[in-house]
Coordinates of C-alpha atoms in Angstrom, one line a residue:
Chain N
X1 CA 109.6 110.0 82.8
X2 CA 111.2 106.9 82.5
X3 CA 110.4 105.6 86.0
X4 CA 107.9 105.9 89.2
X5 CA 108.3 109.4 90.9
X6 CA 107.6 109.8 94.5
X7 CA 107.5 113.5 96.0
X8 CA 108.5 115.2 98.4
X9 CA 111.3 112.6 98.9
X10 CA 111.3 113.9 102.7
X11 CA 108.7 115.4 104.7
X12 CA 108.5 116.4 107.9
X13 CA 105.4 117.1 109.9
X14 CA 104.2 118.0 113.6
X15 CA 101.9 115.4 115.5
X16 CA 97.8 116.3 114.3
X17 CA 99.4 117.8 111.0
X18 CA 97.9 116.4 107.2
X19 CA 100.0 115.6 104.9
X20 CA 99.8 114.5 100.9
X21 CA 102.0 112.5 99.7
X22 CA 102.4 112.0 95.5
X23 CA 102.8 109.1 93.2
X24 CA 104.0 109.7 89.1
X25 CA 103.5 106.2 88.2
X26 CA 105.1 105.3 84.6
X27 CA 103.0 106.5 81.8
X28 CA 100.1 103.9 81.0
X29 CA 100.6 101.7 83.9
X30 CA 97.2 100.6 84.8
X31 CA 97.9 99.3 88.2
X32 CA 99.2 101.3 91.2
X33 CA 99.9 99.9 94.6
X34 CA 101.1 102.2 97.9
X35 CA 103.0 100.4 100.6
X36 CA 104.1 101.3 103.7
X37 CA 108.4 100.4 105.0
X38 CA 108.7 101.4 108.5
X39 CA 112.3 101.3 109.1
X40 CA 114.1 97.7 109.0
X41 CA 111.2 96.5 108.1
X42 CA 109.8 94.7 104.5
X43 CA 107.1 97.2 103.0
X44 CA 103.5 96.3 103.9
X45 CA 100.7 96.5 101.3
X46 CA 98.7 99.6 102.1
X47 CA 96.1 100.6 98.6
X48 CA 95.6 99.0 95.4
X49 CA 94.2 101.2 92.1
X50 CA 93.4 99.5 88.8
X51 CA 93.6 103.0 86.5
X52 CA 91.3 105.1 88.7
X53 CA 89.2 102.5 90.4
X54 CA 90.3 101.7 94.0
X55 CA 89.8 98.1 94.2
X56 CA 91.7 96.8 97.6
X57 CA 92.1 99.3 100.1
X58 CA 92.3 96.2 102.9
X59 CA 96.1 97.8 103.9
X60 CA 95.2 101.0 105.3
X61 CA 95.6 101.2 109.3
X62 CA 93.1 103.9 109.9
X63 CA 90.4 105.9 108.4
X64 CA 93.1 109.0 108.9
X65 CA 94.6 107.3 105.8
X66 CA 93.0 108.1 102.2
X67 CA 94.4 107.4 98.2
X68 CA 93.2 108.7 95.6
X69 CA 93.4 108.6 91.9
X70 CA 91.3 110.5 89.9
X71 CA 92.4 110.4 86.3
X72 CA 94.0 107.1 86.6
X73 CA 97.4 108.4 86.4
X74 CA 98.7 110.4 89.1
X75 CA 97.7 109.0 92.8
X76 CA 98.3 110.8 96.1
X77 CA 98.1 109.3 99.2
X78 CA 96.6 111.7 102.2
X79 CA 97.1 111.6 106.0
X80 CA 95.0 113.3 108.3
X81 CA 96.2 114.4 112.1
X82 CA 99.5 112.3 111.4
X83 CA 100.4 110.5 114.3
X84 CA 104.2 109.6 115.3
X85 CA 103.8 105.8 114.6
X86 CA 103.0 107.1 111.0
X87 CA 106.4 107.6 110.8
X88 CA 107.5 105.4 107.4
X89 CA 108.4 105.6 104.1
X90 CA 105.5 105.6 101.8
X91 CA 106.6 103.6 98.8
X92 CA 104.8 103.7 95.5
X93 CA 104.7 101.1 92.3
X94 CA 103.1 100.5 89.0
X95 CA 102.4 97.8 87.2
X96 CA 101.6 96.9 83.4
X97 CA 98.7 95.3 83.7
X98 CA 96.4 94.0 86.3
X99 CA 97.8 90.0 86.3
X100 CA 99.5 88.1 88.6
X101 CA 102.5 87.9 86.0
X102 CA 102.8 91.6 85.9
X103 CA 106.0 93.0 87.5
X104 CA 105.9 96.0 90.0
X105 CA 108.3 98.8 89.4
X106 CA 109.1 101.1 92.8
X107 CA 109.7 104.6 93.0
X108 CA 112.3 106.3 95.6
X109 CA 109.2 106.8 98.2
X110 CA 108.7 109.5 100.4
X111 CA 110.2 109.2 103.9
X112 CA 107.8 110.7 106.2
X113 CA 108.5 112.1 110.0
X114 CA 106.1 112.9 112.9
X115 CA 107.5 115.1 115.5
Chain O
X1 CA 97.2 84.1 104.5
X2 CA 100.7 84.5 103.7
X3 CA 104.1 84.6 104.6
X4 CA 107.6 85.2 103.9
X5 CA 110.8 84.8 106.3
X6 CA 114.1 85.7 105.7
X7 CA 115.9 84.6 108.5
X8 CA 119.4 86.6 107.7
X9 CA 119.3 89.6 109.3
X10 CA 122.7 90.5 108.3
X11 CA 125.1 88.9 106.0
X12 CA 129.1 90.3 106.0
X13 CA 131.1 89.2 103.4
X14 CA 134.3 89.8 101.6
X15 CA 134.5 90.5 98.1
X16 CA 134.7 88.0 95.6
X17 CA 133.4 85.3 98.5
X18 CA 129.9 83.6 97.3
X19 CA 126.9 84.4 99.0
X20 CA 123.5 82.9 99.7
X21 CA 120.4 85.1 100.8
X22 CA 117.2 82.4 102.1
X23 CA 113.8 83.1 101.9
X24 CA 111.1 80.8 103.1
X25 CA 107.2 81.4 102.0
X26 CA 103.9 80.2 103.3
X27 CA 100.5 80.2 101.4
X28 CA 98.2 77.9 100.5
X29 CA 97.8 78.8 97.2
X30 CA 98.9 76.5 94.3
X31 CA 99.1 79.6 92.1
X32 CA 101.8 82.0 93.0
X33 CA 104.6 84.3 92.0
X34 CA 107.8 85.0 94.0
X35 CA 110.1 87.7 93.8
X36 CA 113.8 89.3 95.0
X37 CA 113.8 92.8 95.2
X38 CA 117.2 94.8 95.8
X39 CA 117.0 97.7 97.9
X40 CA 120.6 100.1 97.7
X41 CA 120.7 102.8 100.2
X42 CA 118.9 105.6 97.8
X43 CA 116.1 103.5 99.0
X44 CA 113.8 102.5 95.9
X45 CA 113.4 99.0 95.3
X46 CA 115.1 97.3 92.0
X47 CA 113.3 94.0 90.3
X48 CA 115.8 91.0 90.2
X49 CA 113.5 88.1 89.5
X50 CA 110.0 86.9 89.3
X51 CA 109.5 82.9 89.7
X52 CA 105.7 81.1 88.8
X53 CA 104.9 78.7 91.1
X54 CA 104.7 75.9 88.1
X55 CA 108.4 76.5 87.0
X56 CA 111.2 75.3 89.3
X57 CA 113.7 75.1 87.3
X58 CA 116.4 77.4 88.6
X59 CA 117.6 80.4 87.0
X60 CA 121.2 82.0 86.4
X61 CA 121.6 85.5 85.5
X62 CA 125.7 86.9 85.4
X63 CA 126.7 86.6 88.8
X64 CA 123.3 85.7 90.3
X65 CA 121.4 82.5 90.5
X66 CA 118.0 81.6 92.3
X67 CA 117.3 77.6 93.5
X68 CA 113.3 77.3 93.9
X69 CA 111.9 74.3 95.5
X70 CA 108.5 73.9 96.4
X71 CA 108.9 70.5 98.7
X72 CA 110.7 72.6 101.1
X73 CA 108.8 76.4 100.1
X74 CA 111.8 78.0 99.7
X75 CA 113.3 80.2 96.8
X76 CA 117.4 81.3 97.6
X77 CA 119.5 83.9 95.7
X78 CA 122.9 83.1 95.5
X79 CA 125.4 85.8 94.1
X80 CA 128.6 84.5 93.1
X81 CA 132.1 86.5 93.4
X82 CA 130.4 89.3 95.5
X83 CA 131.7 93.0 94.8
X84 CA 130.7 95.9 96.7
X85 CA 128.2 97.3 94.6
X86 CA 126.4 94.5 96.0
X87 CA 125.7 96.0 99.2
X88 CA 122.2 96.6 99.6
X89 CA 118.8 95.2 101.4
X90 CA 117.7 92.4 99.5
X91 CA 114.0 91.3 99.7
X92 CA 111.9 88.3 99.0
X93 CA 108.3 88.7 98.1
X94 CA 105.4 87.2 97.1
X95 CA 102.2 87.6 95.3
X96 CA 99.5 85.1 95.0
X97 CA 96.7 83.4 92.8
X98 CA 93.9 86.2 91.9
X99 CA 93.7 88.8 93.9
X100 CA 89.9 89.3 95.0
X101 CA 89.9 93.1 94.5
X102 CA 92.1 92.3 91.3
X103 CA 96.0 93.4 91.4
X104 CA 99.0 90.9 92.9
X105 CA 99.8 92.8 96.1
X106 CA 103.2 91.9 97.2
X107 CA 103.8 90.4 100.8
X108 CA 107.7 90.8 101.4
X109 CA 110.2 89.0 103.8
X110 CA 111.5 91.8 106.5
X111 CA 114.9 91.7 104.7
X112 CA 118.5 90.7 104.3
X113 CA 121.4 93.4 104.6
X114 CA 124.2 92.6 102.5
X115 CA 127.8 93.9 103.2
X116 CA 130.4 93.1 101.0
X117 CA 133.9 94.4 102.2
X118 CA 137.2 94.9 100.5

């Protein structure tokens, strides 16, 4: 695909509920960053991958929140008993490279609701 | 650690009339990268512009144009002859020297919404 894809684009989900969210970076991107927008807010760095390797992980509010990406490419992001002030969109990027000069590309991110 | 302020919540303009979006930063490090993202209603965020901290000489692209100056640490966007397409959240954002855990995680500005009427 020609850009980042993000599903589901909306997703519902009862208090105490998991949820996985999914990441389709662009093909051979090496880096892969997962942010957190809660709403009229600026997003907030949540994970950082370098191909498979998770190298920052400094972003994540709890230990209910887990990223993985196994194969380097795809990434999903994991919530466990979601709680209503993990209400957000979950936004995904890629990157080229691994350098500071290397641009992030966004994806439509995943707008998540706790009931 | 750092920061970025956009003070504009809100900006309402009529087309055509120029526009100027502010963003103020704060890090200590002498190598950094700053950014403007554009954020439509669909929701994903669109790359405008990356700045290095070494170059300020400013930058014009069609309608927009971006004034970096370090003495006061800020980096503006300007669009001239605003047209409703234009409406959107615009953010500032910026990434700085060598990441530790390697990468150039973005800290962003909370955001400026954009209205451009008829």
């Amino acid at each position: 695909g020609a850009g980042v894809s993000q599903s589901p684009r909306y997703k519902v989900a009862k208090r105490g509920q998991d949820v996985a969210l999914r990441c389709d970076p662009i093909s051979g991107h090496v880096s892969l960053f997962w942010y957190q927008q809660a709403l009229g807010q600026g997003p907030e760095f949540l994970t950082y991958f370098q191909n498979e390797a998770q190298l920052d992980k400094s972003g994540l509010p709890s230990d209910r929140f887990f990223a993985e990406r196994p194969e380097g490419s795809v990434s999903t992001l994991k919530i466990q008993r979601t709680q209503q002030e993990d209400s957000a969109v979950y936004l995904c990027a890629s990157s080229l490279g691994r350098g500071l000069t290397d641009t992030q590309y966004f994806g439509p991110g995943t707008r998540l609701t706790v009931l | 650690a750092q920061k970025v302020t956009q003070a504009q919540t809100e900006i309402s303009v009529v087309e055509k009339e120029d526009v100027t979006l502010d963003c103020v930063y704060e890090t200590r490090d002498t190598t950094y990268y700053l950014f403007w993202y554009k954020q439509p209603p669909s929701g994903e965020l669109v790359f405008l512009i990356r700045r290095n901290s070494f170059d300020e000489q400013n930058e014009i692209s069609g309608r927009y144009s971006w004034n970096f100056q370090k003495s006061t640490s800020s980096f503006n966007f300007t669009i001239t002859a605003s047209q409703v397409v234009d409406s959107a959240v615009y953010f500032c954002a910026l990434s700085v020297g060598w990441n530790r855990g390697g990468g150039n995680k973005l800290t962003f500005g909370t955001g400026t919404q954009l209205k451009v009427e008829l």
